Tab-separated table of C-alpha atoms in Angstrom:
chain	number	residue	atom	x	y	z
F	203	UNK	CA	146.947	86.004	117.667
F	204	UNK	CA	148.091	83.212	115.295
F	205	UNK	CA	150.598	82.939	113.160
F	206	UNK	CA	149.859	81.450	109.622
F	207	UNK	CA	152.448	81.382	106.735
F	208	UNK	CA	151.016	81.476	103.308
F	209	UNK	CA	153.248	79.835	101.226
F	210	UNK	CA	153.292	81.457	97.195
F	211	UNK	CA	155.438	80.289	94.669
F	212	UNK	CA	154.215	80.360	91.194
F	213	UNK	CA	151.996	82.971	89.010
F	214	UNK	CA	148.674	81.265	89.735
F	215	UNK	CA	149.062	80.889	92.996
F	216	UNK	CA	149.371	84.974	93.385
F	217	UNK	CA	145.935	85.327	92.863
F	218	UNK	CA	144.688	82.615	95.091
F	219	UNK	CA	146.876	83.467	98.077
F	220	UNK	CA	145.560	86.795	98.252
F	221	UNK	CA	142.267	87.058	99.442
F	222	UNK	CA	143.092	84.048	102.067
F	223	UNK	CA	145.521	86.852	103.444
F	224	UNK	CA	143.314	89.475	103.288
F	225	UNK	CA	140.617	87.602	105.290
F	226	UNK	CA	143.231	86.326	107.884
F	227	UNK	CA	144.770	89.955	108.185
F	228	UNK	CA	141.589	91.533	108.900
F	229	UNK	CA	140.482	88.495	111.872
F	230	UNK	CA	143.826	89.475	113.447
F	231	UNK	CA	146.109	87.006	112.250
F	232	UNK	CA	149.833	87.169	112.551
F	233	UNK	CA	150.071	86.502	108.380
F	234	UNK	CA	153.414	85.981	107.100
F	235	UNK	CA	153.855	85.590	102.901
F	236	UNK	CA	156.824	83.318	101.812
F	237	UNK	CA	157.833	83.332	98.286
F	238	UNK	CA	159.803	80.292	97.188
F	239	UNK	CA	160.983	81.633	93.803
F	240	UNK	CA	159.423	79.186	91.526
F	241	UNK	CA	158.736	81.747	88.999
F	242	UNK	CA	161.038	84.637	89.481
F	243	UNK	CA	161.189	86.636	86.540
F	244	UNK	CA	159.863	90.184	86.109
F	245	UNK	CA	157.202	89.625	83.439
F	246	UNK	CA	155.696	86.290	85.251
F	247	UNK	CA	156.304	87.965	89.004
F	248	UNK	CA	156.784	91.500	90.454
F	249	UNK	CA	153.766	92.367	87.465
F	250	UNK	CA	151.471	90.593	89.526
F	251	UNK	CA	152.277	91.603	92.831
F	252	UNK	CA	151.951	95.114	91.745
F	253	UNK	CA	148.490	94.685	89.563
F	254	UNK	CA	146.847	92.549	92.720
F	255	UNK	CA	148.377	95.049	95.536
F	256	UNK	CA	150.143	91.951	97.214
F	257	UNK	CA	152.661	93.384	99.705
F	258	UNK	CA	156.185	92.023	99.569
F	259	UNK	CA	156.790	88.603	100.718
F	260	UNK	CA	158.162	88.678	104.027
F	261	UNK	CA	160.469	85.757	103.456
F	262	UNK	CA	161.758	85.086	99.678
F	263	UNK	CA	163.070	81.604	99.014
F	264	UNK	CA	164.755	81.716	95.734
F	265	UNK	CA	164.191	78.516	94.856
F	266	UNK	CA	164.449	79.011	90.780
F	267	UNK	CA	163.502	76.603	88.235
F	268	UNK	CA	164.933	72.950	87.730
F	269	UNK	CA	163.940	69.490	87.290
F	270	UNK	CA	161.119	68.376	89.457
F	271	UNK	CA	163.042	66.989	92.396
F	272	UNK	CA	165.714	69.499	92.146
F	273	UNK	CA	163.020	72.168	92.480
F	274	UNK	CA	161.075	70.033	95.140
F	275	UNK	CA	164.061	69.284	97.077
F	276	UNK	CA	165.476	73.444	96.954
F	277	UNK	CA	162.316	74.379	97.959
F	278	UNK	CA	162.264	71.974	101.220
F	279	UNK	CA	165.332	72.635	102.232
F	280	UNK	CA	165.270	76.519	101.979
F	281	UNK	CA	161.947	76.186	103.609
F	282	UNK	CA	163.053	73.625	106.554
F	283	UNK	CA	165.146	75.745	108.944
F	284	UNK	CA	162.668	79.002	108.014
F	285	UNK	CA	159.273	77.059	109.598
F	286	UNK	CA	161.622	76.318	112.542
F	287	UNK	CA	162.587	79.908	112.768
F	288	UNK	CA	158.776	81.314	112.457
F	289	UNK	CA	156.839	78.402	114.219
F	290	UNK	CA	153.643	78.948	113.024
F	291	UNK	CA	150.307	77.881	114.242
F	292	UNK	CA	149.627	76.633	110.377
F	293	UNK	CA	150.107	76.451	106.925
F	294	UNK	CA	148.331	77.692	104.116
F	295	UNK	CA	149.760	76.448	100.596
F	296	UNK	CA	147.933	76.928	97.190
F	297	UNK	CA	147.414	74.989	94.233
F	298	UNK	CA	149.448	72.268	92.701
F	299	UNK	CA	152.834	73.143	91.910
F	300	UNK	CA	156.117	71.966	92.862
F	301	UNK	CA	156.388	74.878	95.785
F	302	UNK	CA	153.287	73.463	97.118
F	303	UNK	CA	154.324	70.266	97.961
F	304	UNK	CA	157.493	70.858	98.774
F	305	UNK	CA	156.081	73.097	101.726
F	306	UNK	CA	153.060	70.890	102.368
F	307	UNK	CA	155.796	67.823	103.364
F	308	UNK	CA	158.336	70.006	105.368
F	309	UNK	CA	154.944	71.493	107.246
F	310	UNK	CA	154.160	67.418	107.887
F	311	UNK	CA	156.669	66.774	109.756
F	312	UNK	CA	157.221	69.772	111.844
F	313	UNK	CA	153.864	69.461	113.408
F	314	UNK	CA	151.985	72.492	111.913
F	315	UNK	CA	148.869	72.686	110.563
F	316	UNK	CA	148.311	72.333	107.129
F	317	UNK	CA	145.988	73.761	105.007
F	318	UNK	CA	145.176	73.302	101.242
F	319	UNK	CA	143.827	75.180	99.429
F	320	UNK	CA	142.073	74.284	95.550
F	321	UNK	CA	141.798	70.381	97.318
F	322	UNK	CA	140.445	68.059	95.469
F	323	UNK	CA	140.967	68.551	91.937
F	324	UNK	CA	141.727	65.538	90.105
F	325	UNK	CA	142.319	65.375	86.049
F	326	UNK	CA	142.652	61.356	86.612
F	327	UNK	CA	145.985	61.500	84.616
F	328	UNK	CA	148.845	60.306	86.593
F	329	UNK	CA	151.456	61.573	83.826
F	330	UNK	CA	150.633	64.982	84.693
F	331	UNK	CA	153.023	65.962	87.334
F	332	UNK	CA	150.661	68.566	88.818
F	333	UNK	CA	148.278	64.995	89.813
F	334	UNK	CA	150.664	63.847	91.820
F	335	UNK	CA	151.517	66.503	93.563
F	336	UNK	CA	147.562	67.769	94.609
F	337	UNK	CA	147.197	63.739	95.994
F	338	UNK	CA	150.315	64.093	97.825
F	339	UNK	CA	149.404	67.345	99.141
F	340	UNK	CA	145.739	66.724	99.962
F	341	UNK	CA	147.206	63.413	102.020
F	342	UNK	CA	149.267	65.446	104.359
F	343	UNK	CA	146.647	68.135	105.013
F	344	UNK	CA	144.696	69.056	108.223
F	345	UNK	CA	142.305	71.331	106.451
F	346	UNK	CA	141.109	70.226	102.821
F	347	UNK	CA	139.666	73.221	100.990
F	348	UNK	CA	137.758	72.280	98.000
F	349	UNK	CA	136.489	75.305	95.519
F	350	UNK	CA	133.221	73.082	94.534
F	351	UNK	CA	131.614	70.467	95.310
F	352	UNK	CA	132.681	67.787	92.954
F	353	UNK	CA	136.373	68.689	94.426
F	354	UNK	CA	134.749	67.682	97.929
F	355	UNK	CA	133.273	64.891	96.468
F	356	UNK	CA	136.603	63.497	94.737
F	357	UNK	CA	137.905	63.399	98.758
F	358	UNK	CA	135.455	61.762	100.198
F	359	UNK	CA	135.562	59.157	97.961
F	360	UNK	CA	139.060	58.994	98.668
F	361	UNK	CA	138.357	58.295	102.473
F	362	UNK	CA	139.104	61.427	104.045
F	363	UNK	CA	137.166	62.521	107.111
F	364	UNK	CA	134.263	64.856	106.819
F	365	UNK	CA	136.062	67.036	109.846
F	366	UNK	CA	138.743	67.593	106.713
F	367	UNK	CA	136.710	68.690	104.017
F	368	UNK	CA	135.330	72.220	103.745
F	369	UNK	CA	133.403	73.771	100.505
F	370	UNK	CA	134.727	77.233	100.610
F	371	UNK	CA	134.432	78.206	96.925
F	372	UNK	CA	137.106	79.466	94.560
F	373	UNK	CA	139.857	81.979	95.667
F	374	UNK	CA	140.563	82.886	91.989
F	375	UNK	CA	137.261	84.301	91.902
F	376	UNK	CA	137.118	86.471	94.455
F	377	UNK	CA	140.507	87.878	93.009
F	378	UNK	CA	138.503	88.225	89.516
F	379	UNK	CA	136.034	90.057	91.256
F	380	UNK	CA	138.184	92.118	92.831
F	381	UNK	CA	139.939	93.490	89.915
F	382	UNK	CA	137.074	93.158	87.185
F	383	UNK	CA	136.412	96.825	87.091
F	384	UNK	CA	139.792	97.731	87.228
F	385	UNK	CA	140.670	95.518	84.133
F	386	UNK	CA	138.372	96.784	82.058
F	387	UNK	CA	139.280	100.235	82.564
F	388	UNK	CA	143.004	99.028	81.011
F	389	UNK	CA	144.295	100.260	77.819
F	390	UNK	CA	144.984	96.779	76.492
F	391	UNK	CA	142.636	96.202	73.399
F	392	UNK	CA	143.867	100.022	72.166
F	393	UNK	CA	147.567	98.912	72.408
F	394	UNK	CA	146.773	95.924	70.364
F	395	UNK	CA	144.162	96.904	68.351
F	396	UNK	CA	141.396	94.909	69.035
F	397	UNK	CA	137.912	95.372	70.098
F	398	UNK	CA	135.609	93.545	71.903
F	399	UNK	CA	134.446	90.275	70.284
F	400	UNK	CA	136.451	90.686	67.469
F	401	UNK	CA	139.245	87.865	68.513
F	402	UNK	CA	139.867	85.253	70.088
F	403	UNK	CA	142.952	84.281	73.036
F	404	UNK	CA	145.045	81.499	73.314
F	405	UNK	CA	147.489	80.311	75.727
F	406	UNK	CA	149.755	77.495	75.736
F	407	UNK	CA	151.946	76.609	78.139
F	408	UNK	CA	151.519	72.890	79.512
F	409	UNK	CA	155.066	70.764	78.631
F	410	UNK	CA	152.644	67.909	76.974
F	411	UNK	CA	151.815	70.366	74.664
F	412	UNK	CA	154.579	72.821	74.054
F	413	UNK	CA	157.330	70.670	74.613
F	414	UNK	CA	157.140	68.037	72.098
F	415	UNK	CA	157.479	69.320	68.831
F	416	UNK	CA	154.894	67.353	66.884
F	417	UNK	CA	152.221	67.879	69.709
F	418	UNK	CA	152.656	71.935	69.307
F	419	UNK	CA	152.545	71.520	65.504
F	420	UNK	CA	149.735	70.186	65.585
F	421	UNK	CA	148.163	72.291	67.852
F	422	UNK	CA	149.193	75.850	66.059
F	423	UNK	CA	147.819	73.634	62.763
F	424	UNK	CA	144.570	74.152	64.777
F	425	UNK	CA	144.899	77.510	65.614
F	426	UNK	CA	146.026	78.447	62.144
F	427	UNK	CA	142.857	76.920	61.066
F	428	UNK	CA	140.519	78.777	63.637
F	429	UNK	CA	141.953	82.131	63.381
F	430	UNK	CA	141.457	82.632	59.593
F	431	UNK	CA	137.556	82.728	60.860
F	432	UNK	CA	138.560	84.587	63.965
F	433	UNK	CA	141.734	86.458	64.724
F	434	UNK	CA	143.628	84.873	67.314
F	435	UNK	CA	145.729	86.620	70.556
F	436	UNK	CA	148.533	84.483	72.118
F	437	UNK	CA	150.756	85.861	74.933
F	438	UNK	CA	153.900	84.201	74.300
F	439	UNK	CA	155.094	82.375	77.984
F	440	UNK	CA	158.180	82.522	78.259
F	441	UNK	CA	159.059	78.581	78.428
F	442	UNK	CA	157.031	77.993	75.224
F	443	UNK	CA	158.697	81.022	73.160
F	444	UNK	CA	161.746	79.455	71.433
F	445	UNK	CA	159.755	76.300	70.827
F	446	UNK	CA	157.040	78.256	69.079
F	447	UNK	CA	159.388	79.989	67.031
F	448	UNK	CA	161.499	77.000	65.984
F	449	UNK	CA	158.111	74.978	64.602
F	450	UNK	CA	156.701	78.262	63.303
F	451	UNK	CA	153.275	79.765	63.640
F	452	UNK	CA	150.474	80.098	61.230
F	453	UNK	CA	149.561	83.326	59.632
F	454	UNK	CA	146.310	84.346	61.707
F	455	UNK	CA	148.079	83.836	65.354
F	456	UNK	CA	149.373	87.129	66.499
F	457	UNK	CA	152.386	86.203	69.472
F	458	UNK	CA	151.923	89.474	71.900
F	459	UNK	CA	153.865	89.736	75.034
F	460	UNK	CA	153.261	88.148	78.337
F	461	UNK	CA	150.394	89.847	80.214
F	462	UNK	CA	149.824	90.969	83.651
F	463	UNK	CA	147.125	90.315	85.621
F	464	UNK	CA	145.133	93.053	84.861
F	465	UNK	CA	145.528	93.045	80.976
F	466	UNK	CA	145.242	89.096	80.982
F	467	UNK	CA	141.759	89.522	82.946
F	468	UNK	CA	140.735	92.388	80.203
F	469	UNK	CA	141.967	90.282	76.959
F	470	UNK	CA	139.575	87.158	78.579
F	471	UNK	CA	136.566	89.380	79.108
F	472	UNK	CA	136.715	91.263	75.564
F	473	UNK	CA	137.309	88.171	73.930
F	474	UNK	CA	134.969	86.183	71.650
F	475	UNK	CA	136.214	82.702	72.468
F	476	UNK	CA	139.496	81.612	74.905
F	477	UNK	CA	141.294	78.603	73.725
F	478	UNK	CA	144.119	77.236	76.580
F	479	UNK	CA	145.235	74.740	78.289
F	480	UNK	CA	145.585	76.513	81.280
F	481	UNK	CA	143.313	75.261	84.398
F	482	UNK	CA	143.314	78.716	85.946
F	483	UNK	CA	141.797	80.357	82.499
F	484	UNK	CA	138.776	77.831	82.533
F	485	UNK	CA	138.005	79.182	86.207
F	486	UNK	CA	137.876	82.748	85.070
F	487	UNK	CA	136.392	82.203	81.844
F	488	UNK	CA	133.689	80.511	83.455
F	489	UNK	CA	133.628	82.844	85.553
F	490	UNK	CA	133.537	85.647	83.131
F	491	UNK	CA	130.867	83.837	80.808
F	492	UNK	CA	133.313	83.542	78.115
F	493	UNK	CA	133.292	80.353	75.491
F	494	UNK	CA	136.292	78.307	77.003
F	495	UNK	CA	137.841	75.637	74.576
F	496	UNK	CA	139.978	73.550	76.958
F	497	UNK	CA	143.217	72.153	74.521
F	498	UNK	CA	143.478	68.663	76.848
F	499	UNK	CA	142.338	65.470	77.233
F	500	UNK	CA	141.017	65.818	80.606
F	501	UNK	CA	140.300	68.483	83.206
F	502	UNK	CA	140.775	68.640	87.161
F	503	UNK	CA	138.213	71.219	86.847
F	504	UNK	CA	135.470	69.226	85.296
F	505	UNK	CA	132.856	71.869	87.115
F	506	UNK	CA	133.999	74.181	84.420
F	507	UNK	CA	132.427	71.806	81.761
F	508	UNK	CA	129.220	71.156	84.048
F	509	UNK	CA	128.498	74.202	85.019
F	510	UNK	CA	130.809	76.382	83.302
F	511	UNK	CA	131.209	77.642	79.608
F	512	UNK	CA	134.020	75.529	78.997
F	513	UNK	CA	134.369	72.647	76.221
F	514	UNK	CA	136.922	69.738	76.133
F	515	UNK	CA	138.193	69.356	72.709
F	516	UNK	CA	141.164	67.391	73.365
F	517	UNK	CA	144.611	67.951	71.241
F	518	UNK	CA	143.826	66.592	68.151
F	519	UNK	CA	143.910	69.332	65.116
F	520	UNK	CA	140.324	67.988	63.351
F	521	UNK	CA	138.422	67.490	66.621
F	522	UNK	CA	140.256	70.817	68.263
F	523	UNK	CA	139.025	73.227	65.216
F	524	UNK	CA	135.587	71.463	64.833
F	525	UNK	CA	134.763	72.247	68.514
F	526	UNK	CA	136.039	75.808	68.506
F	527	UNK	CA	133.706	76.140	65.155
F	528	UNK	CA	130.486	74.532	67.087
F	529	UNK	CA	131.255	77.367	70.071
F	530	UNK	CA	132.065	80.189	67.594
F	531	UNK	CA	128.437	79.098	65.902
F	532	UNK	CA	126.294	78.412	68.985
F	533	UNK	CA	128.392	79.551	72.327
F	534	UNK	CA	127.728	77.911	75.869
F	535	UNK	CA	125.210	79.804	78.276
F	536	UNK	CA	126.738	81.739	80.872
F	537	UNK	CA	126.604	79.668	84.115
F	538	UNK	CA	128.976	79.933	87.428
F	539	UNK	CA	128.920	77.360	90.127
F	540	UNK	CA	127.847	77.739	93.728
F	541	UNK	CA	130.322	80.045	96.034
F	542	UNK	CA	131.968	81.355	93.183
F	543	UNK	CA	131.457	84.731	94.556
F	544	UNK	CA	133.919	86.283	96.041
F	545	UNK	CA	134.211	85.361	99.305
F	546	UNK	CA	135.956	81.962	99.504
F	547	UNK	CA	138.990	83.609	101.455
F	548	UNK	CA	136.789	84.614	103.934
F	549	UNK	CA	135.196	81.066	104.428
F	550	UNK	CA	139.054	79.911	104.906
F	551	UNK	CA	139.421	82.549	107.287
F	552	UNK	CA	136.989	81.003	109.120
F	553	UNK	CA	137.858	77.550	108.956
F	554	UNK	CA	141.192	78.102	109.678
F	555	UNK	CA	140.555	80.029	112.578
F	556	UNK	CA	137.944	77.987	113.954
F	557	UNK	CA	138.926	75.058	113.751
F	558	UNK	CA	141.595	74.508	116.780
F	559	UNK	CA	145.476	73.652	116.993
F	560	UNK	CA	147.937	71.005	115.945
F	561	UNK	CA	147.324	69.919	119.691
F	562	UNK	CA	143.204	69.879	119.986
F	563	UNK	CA	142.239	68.478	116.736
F	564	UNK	CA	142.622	65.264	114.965
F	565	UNK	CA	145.575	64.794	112.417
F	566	UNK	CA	145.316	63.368	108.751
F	567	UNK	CA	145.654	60.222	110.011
F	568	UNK	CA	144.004	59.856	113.238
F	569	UNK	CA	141.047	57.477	113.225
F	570	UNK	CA	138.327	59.351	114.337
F	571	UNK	CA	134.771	57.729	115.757
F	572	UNK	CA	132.054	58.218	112.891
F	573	UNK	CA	134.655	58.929	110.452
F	574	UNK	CA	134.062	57.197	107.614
């Protein structure tokens, strides 16, 4: 029976660590959940675990929030002397947060295998400090798991071996699939008062846009704009609150609480169009069939645009409400891509438990004959 530690550390990685544990549980696996802390607060953690049925962690890291390399380097050495302690056959981490690489490097040099899963995703934009650490990540990994194709394609063209790369689909779908039915059965819309259609969401949350004063002001100048033709929802997260209140927000925004999973999943569904700069919410939206207006420059999830119902409209406030009019007047066809069906943790499963031991198969940087 192997042991695999699944490594979660921040909200979005909840719902993508699930169904790999699921599938792993039910093949036999020894499965052992590590929470590093990273986002430790009731609202943004124990909601989710109890909307997606996760079980406890097993091991908590309390890692807590800090600069990037204080986080990075908490979260390695809290992690360190626990990998000795479990000595697992691998590593499953999720995503591209700071918990992710921080576990990806200490599972590098103790000899492990490493798995990643969401590899591949690229926005091209170096400033963003979630780029940096998916390359880093994806470098130091024995099992890249890409949720579509042009993730697998971003590898290749990276060099990575083809005995890396595996299309397994998206994990945050078969989580949304999961839970549709239970979503829509919530009482959200009736404790806000919406209905279906009849508004729109928003989410902000990225520090390039809530962070710098005149970059948010210009964005709510958007949404002010936008919701006097349709209402707008935004659950308030918690690191952009205080900023939002300080530059002030336009009549036609209405600032709601932070959402679990559950009532987030129901407010994207009901809702006429989804404005965020969230990568996660152009997933499900896409998912969903829901007109997604992406507030960024770039994406790592261009698939969302290609064959998704998502729009890039950039930050600026002229180009950001004509888009959001253009979708409003004449929205994207629903469209999903391949393997976005609810089964991608079982195609990790399989990979995972196919696919040898640290001491049969080739490491990152092995030179393999063929390989390109």
């Amino acid at each position: 029976m192997p042991r695999i530690i699944c490594v979660a550390g921040a909200r979005p990685n909840y719902m993508k660590v699930k169904p790999v544990m699921d599938a792993l549980e039910r093949h036999g696996a020894d499965v052992v959940l590590v929470h590093t802390g990273q986002h430790y607060d009731t609202a943004m953690n124990d909601v989710f675990f109890r909307d997606l049925g996760i079980r406890p962690p097993d091991r908590h890291l309390g890692a807590g929030s800090g600069g990037h390399a204080e986080q990075t380097g908490r979260v390695m050495a809290a992690f360190e002397p626990l990998l000795a302690e479990l000595a697992p056959d691998a590593v499953v981490v999720v995503g591209d947060v700071n918990s992710t690489l921080a576990c990806a490097l200490v599972t590098a040099k103790a000899g492990p295998l490493l798995a990643h899963v969401e590899a591949g995703l690229r926005s091209r934009d170096w400033s963003m400090p979630e780029e940096v650490n998916r390359v880093a990540t994806d470098r130091v990994s024995d099992y890249l798991l890409a949720p579509s194709a042009d993730a697998a394609a971003n590898l290749r063209a990276e060099g990575y071996r083809e005995d890396q790369v595996h299309v397994v689909g998206n994990v945050m779908i078969d989580t949304l699939l999961a839970n549709l039915e239970r979503a829509r059965r919530s009482d959200v819309l009736d404790r806000f008062g919406l209905t279906r259609g009849g508004y729109g969401l928003a989410t902000l949350h990225r520090p390039a846009n809530v962070d710098d004063p005149d970059a948010l002001r210009g964005l709510l100048k958007a949404l002010g704009r936008i919701g006097r033709r349709c209402p707008l929802v935004l659950p308030v997260h918690p690191r952009a609150e205080q900023r939002l209140h300080a530059v002030g927000v336009p009549s036609g925004i209405r600032l709601v609480p932070p959402a679990g999973y559950l009532d987030f999943l129901a407010l994207q569904d009901s809702a006429r169009v989804v404005l965020t700069d969230s990568g996660g919410v152009q997933e499900e939206t896409t998912a969903l069939g829901v007109p997604c207006v992406t507030l960024r420059n770039n994406t790592e999830r261009p698939v969302t645009v290609d064959e998704g119902t998502n729009v890039l409209a950039g930050t600026d406030p002229d180009r950001i409400t004509a888009t959001v009019h253009r979708v409003l007047d004449d929205p994207p066809a629903p469209r999903c891509p391949a393997l976005w069906d609810g089964r991608a943790g079982e195609r990790i499963a399989r990979v995972l438990l196919d696919g040898g031991t640290a001491r049969t198969r080739p490491r990152p940087t092995d030179l393999v004959r063929g390989a390109a």
